[in-house]
């Protein structure tokens, strides 16, 4: 996986994580490793809208289905790394923390610790949720079939 793909992965994990779980893991990492990053806010967390598009049956023409609230933030760490975040919802603290973590994950001295202690557990939780949802959907699956009546 190249650097761009890795960054896409961790930014997705940070954006989709629950803020409570993310902040708990961050506080634990700060306590265990003495992480206290120095950063400057480049773009304060701000809330906006994005238009969501869809396709009928996943194959038809696109149409506008509605709007979704998005919060974004940008920070610069003391080492020069720029951290960004875009997430669904209105949680400004979540956006700022995700931007800080994005910046730290780009720094070699913090990458392994943060990836192991924050990103990996959050990704595992998301995968477990996805598998549970798939099991719930599979258990309600209805198979329709046509009985052969012997007339042909």
PDB file of N, CA and C in Angstrom, residues 146-152:
ATOM      1  N   UNK A 146     -38.864 -20.098  -8.131  1.00  0.00           N
ATOM      2  CA  UNK A 146     -40.017 -20.533  -8.912  1.00  0.00           C
ATOM      3  C   UNK A 146     -40.055 -22.048  -8.883  1.00  0.00           C
ATOM      4  N   UNK A 147     -41.174 -22.563  -8.506  1.00  0.00           N
ATOM      5  CA  UNK A 147     -41.319 -24.020  -8.480  1.00  0.00           C
ATOM      6  C   UNK A 147     -41.647 -24.507  -9.889  1.00  0.00           C
ATOM      7  N   UNK A 148     -41.037 -25.579 -10.277  1.00  0.00           N
ATOM      8  CA  UNK A 148     -41.354 -26.193 -11.558  1.00  0.00           C
ATOM      9  C   UNK A 148     -42.607 -27.016 -11.356  1.00  0.00           C
ATOM     10  N   UNK A 149     -43.626 -26.735 -12.172  1.00  0.00           N
ATOM     11  CA  UNK A 149     -44.904 -27.412 -11.980  1.00  0.00           C
ATOM     12  C   UNK A 149     -45.059 -28.612 -12.901  1.00  0.00           C
ATOM     13  N   UNK A 150     -44.132 -28.843 -13.776  1.00  0.00           N
ATOM     14  CA  UNK A 150     -44.206 -30.009 -14.638  1.00  0.00           C
ATOM     15  C   UNK A 150     -45.070 -29.843 -15.865  1.00  0.00           C
ATOM     16  N   UNK A 151     -45.516 -28.634 -16.158  1.00  0.00           N
ATOM     17  CA  UNK A 151     -46.363 -28.420 -17.322  1.00  0.00           C
ATOM     18  C   UNK A 151     -45.552 -28.308 -18.604  1.00  0.00           C
ATOM     19  N   UNK A 152     -44.289 -28.027 -18.511  1.00  0.00           N
ATOM     20  CA  UNK A 152     -43.455 -27.873 -19.716  1.00  0.00           C
ATOM     21  C   UNK A 152     -42.701 -29.117 -19.996  1.00  0.00           C
TER      22      UNK A 152
END
